[in-house]
């Protein structure tokens, strides 16, 4: 095991919004190291959101991300031969990672022509409190609520 935690590499802010969160999001969209294509997909999706809702697409994306961000999750813990799902609060960094991963994953699973179109639709749905990514967050919270009886086994 390491003596100290690995250092986090600093992220460069994205070119259009100057936001490091956008860079993190784009890094999750990216496949096979094609970052310029991932940026194109993200910016196209934000422009589509702006066109469909007549509001700032960047703000709606931020709202969608916060709507999908989980507060609690369940973690498996083995106690006396049985495995329990124990509810635990999510660390701040993991909250953001989970919400980004869920948005990208469920956007790619949607029906549509391009990834930008699918991502735009998922962002709009998540900002309204619907869509698959939002449902995943709700399911996670429901699972934690159902297993609240095991919370005294905290890790």
PDB file of C-alpha atoms in Angstrom:
ATOM      1  CA  UNK A   1       0.000   0.000   0.000  1.00  0.00           C
ATOM      2  CA  UNK A   2       1.145   3.547  -0.680  1.00  0.00           C
ATOM      3  CA  UNK A   3       2.587   5.710   2.037  1.00  0.00           C
ATOM      4  CA  UNK A   4       0.783   8.764   0.715  1.00  0.00           C
ATOM      5  CA  UNK A   5      -2.148   9.332  -1.620  1.00  0.00           C
ATOM      6  CA  UNK A   6      -1.469   9.860  -5.303  1.00  0.00           C
ATOM      7  CA  UNK A   7      -1.390  13.504  -6.293  1.00  0.00           C
ATOM      8  CA  UNK A   8      -4.271  14.761  -8.424  1.00  0.00           C
ATOM      9  CA  UNK A   9      -3.183  16.268 -11.710  1.00  0.00           C
ATOM     10  CA  UNK A  10      -4.577  19.770 -12.227  1.00  0.00           C
ATOM     11  CA  UNK A  11      -7.219  20.063 -14.963  1.00  0.00           C
ATOM     12  CA  UNK A  12      -7.049  22.843 -17.520  1.00  0.00           C
ATOM     13  CA  UNK A  13     -10.286  24.842 -17.893  1.00  0.00           C
ATOM     14  CA  UNK A  14     -12.163  24.372 -21.166  1.00  0.00           C
ATOM     15  CA  UNK A  15     -11.770  26.938 -23.963  1.00  0.00           C
ATOM     16  CA  UNK A  16     -15.350  28.272 -24.136  1.00  0.00           C
ATOM     17  CA  UNK A  17     -16.630  28.441 -20.532  1.00  0.00           C
ATOM     18  CA  UNK A  18     -13.290  28.462 -18.653  1.00  0.00           C
ATOM     19  CA  UNK A  19     -14.672  25.777 -16.329  1.00  0.00           C
ATOM     20  CA  UNK A  20     -12.718  22.790 -15.014  1.00  0.00           C
ATOM     21  CA  UNK A  21     -15.976  20.874 -14.491  1.00  0.00           C
ATOM     22  CA  UNK A  22     -16.632  21.036 -18.238  1.00  0.00           C
ATOM     23  CA  UNK A  23     -13.178  19.539 -18.836  1.00  0.00           C
ATOM     24  CA  UNK A  24     -13.997  16.694 -16.441  1.00  0.00           C
ATOM     25  CA  UNK A  25     -17.267  16.112 -18.266  1.00  0.00           C
ATOM     26  CA  UNK A  26     -15.555  16.130 -21.668  1.00  0.00           C
ATOM     27  CA  UNK A  27     -12.936  13.666 -20.397  1.00  0.00           C
ATOM     28  CA  UNK A  28     -15.785  11.257 -19.592  1.00  0.00           C
ATOM     29  CA  UNK A  29     -17.352  11.693 -23.032  1.00  0.00           C
ATOM     30  CA  UNK A  30     -13.994  11.136 -24.728  1.00  0.00           C
ATOM     31  CA  UNK A  31     -13.273   7.784 -26.365  1.00  0.00           C
ATOM     32  CA  UNK A  32      -9.866   6.592 -27.594  1.00  0.00           C
ATOM     33  CA  UNK A  33      -8.180   9.865 -26.631  1.00  0.00           C
ATOM     34  CA  UNK A  34     -10.156  11.968 -29.131  1.00  0.00           C
ATOM     35  CA  UNK A  35     -10.626  15.041 -26.978  1.00  0.00           C
ATOM     36  CA  UNK A  36     -11.385  17.521 -29.786  1.00  0.00           C
ATOM     37  CA  UNK A  37     -14.312  15.345 -30.895  1.00  0.00           C
ATOM     38  CA  UNK A  38     -15.513  15.106 -27.283  1.00  0.00           C
ATOM     39  CA  UNK A  39     -15.413  18.923 -26.986  1.00  0.00           C
ATOM     40  CA  UNK A  40     -17.370  19.192 -30.267  1.00  0.00           C
ATOM     41  CA  UNK A  41     -20.012  16.799 -28.925  1.00  0.00           C
ATOM     42  CA  UNK A  42     -20.338  18.705 -25.635  1.00  0.00           C
ATOM     43  CA  UNK A  43     -20.501  22.186 -27.176  1.00  0.00           C
ATOM     44  CA  UNK A  44     -22.969  21.000 -29.822  1.00  0.00           C
ATOM     45  CA  UNK A  45     -25.131  19.469 -27.075  1.00  0.00           C
ATOM     46  CA  UNK A  46     -25.063  22.722 -25.055  1.00  0.00           C
ATOM     47  CA  UNK A  47     -26.019  24.700 -28.195  1.00  0.00           C
ATOM     48  CA  UNK A  48     -28.897  22.291 -28.873  1.00  0.00           C
ATOM     49  CA  UNK A  49     -30.108  22.686 -25.275  1.00  0.00           C
ATOM     50  CA  UNK A  50     -30.027  26.485 -25.705  1.00  0.00           C
ATOM     51  CA  UNK A  51     -31.987  26.255 -28.951  1.00  0.00           C
ATOM     52  CA  UNK A  52     -34.631  23.895 -27.545  1.00  0.00           C
ATOM     53  CA  UNK A  53     -35.213  25.669 -24.233  1.00  0.00           C
ATOM     54  CA  UNK A  54     -34.458  29.316 -25.173  1.00  0.00           C
ATOM     55  CA  UNK A  55     -32.280  29.543 -22.058  1.00  0.00           C
ATOM     56  CA  UNK A  56     -28.541  29.400 -21.427  1.00  0.00           C
ATOM     57  CA  UNK A  57     -27.486  25.810 -22.229  1.00  0.00           C
ATOM     58  CA  UNK A  58     -24.510  25.982 -19.859  1.00  0.00           C
ATOM     59  CA  UNK A  59     -26.769  26.889 -16.907  1.00  0.00           C
ATOM     60  CA  UNK A  60     -29.189  24.096 -17.773  1.00  0.00           C
ATOM     61  CA  UNK A  61     -26.268  21.640 -17.952  1.00  0.00           C
ATOM     62  CA  UNK A  62     -25.141  22.795 -14.484  1.00  0.00           C
ATOM     63  CA  UNK A  63     -28.684  22.344 -13.156  1.00  0.00           C
ATOM     64  CA  UNK A  64     -28.933  18.875 -14.732  1.00  0.00           C
ATOM     65  CA  UNK A  65     -25.628  17.884 -13.148  1.00  0.00           C
ATOM     66  CA  UNK A  66     -26.772  19.049  -9.704  1.00  0.00           C
ATOM     67  CA  UNK A  67     -30.122  17.229 -10.112  1.00  0.00           C
ATOM     68  CA  UNK A  68     -28.317  13.963 -10.882  1.00  0.00           C
ATOM     69  CA  UNK A  69     -25.758  14.298  -8.055  1.00  0.00           C
ATOM     70  CA  UNK A  70     -26.395  11.668  -5.326  1.00  0.00           C
ATOM     71  CA  UNK A  71     -26.151  12.428  -1.602  1.00  0.00           C
ATOM     72  CA  UNK A  72     -26.044   8.833  -0.302  1.00  0.00           C
ATOM     73  CA  UNK A  73     -25.169   5.438  -1.716  1.00  0.00           C
ATOM     74  CA  UNK A  74     -24.998   1.881  -0.438  1.00  0.00           C
ATOM     75  CA  UNK A  75     -21.700   0.105   0.111  1.00  0.00           C
ATOM     76  CA  UNK A  76     -21.323  -3.637   0.612  1.00  0.00           C
ATOM     77  CA  UNK A  77     -19.875  -4.842   3.899  1.00  0.00           C
ATOM     78  CA  UNK A  78     -19.370  -8.440   4.922  1.00  0.00           C
ATOM     79  CA  UNK A  79     -20.280  -9.132   8.529  1.00  0.00           C
ATOM     80  CA  UNK A  80     -20.321 -12.646   9.957  1.00  0.00           C
ATOM     81  CA  UNK A  81     -20.825 -14.464   6.680  1.00  0.00           C
ATOM     82  CA  UNK A  82     -23.576 -12.158   5.441  1.00  0.00           C
ATOM     83  CA  UNK A  83     -23.132  -9.232   3.088  1.00  0.00           C
ATOM     84  CA  UNK A  84     -25.047  -6.083   4.023  1.00  0.00           C
ATOM     85  CA  UNK A  85     -25.764  -3.024   1.906  1.00  0.00           C
ATOM     86  CA  UNK A  86     -24.847  -0.170   4.236  1.00  0.00           C
ATOM     87  CA  UNK A  87     -25.931   3.387   3.399  1.00  0.00           C
ATOM     88  CA  UNK A  88     -23.070   5.883   3.411  1.00  0.00           C
ATOM     89  CA  UNK A  89     -22.686   9.533   2.450  1.00  0.00           C
ATOM     90  CA  UNK A  90     -20.885  10.140  -0.820  1.00  0.00           C
ATOM     91  CA  UNK A  91     -17.604  12.095  -0.795  1.00  0.00           C
ATOM     92  CA  UNK A  92     -17.737  15.424  -2.646  1.00  0.00           C
ATOM     93  CA  UNK A  93     -15.358  14.349  -5.415  1.00  0.00           C
ATOM     94  CA  UNK A  94     -17.204  11.055  -5.931  1.00  0.00           C
ATOM     95  CA  UNK A  95     -20.566  12.859  -6.110  1.00  0.00           C
ATOM     96  CA  UNK A  96     -19.388  14.820  -9.124  1.00  0.00           C
ATOM     97  CA  UNK A  97     -17.799  11.748 -10.736  1.00  0.00           C
ATOM     98  CA  UNK A  98     -20.970   9.682 -10.342  1.00  0.00           C
ATOM     99  CA  UNK A  99     -23.246  12.389 -11.717  1.00  0.00           C
ATOM    100  CA  UNK A 100     -20.997  12.936 -14.752  1.00  0.00           C
ATOM    101  CA  UNK A 101     -20.688   9.197 -15.431  1.00  0.00           C
ATOM    102  CA  UNK A 102     -24.453   8.671 -15.140  1.00  0.00           C
ATOM    103  CA  UNK A 103     -25.284  11.568 -17.466  1.00  0.00           C
ATOM    104  CA  UNK A 104     -22.823  10.386 -20.141  1.00  0.00           C
ATOM    105  CA  UNK A 105     -23.765   6.720 -19.821  1.00  0.00           C
ATOM    106  CA  UNK A 106     -27.521   7.192 -19.999  1.00  0.00           C
ATOM    107  CA  UNK A 107     -27.169   9.756 -22.777  1.00  0.00           C
ATOM    108  CA  UNK A 108     -25.270   7.230 -24.898  1.00  0.00           C
ATOM    109  CA  UNK A 109     -27.971   4.603 -24.239  1.00  0.00           C
ATOM    110  CA  UNK A 110     -30.737   6.926 -25.498  1.00  0.00           C
ATOM    111  CA  UNK A 111     -32.263   6.749 -28.956  1.00  0.00           C
ATOM    112  CA  UNK A 112     -31.141   9.423 -31.373  1.00  0.00           C
ATOM    113  CA  UNK A 113     -28.901  10.187 -34.313  1.00  0.00           C
ATOM    114  CA  UNK A 114     -25.769  11.742 -32.837  1.00  0.00           C
ATOM    115  CA  UNK A 115     -24.201  11.654 -29.384  1.00  0.00           C
ATOM    116  CA  UNK A 116     -24.665  15.439 -29.182  1.00  0.00           C
ATOM    117  CA  UNK A 117     -28.408  15.059 -29.753  1.00  0.00           C
ATOM    118  CA  UNK A 118     -28.695  12.244 -27.197  1.00  0.00           C
ATOM    119  CA  UNK A 119     -26.650  14.200 -24.645  1.00  0.00           C
ATOM    120  CA  UNK A 120     -28.756  17.327 -25.182  1.00  0.00           C
ATOM    121  CA  UNK A 121     -31.969  15.344 -24.619  1.00  0.00           C
ATOM    122  CA  UNK A 122     -30.589  13.722 -21.460  1.00  0.00           C
ATOM    123  CA  UNK A 123     -29.431  17.121 -20.116  1.00  0.00           C
ATOM    124  CA  UNK A 124     -32.870  18.649 -20.710  1.00  0.00           C
ATOM    125  CA  UNK A 125     -34.589  15.656 -19.078  1.00  0.00           C
ATOM    126  CA  UNK A 126     -32.237  15.709 -16.055  1.00  0.00           C
ATOM    127  CA  UNK A 127     -32.702  19.455 -15.564  1.00  0.00           C
ATOM    128  CA  UNK A 128     -36.477  18.869 -15.361  1.00  0.00           C
ATOM    129  CA  UNK A 129     -36.020  16.023 -12.867  1.00  0.00           C
ATOM    130  CA  UNK A 130     -36.718  13.168 -15.250  1.00  0.00           C
ATOM    131  CA  UNK A 131     -34.700  10.877 -17.525  1.00  0.00           C
ATOM    132  CA  UNK A 132     -32.628   7.776 -16.860  1.00  0.00           C
ATOM    133  CA  UNK A 133     -29.749   9.515 -15.046  1.00  0.00           C
ATOM    134  CA  UNK A 134     -32.163  11.182 -12.612  1.00  0.00           C
ATOM    135  CA  UNK A 135     -33.948   7.850 -12.115  1.00  0.00           C
ATOM    136  CA  UNK A 136     -30.582   6.244 -11.243  1.00  0.00           C
ATOM    137  CA  UNK A 137     -30.050   8.851  -8.516  1.00  0.00           C
ATOM    138  CA  UNK A 138     -33.558   8.264  -7.164  1.00  0.00           C
ATOM    139  CA  UNK A 139     -32.993   4.478  -7.162  1.00  0.00           C
ATOM    140  CA  UNK A 140     -29.697   4.950  -5.303  1.00  0.00           C
ATOM    141  CA  UNK A 141     -31.407   7.094  -2.669  1.00  0.00           C
ATOM    142  CA  UNK A 142     -34.303   4.627  -2.392  1.00  0.00           C
ATOM    143  CA  UNK A 143     -31.858   1.748  -1.887  1.00  0.00           C
ATOM    144  CA  UNK A 144     -30.074   3.682   0.880  1.00  0.00           C
ATOM    145  CA  UNK A 145     -33.423   4.470   2.527  1.00  0.00           C
ATOM    146  CA  UNK A 146     -34.486   0.814   2.381  1.00  0.00           C
ATOM    147  CA  UNK A 147     -31.246  -0.305   4.049  1.00  0.00           C
ATOM    148  CA  UNK A 148     -31.238   2.364   6.740  1.00  0.00           C
ATOM    149  CA  UNK A 149     -31.647  -0.383   9.355  1.00  0.00           C
ATOM    150  CA  UNK A 150     -28.034  -1.447   8.703  1.00  0.00           C
ATOM    151  CA  UNK A 151     -26.577   2.035   9.117  1.00  0.00           C
ATOM    152  CA  UNK A 152     -25.201   1.105  12.565  1.00  0.00           C
ATOM    153  CA  UNK A 153     -22.662  -1.098  10.730  1.00  0.00           C
ATOM    154  CA  UNK A 154     -21.031   2.050   9.306  1.00  0.00           C
ATOM    155  CA  UNK A 155     -17.660   1.516   7.671  1.00  0.00           C
TER     156      UNK A 155
END
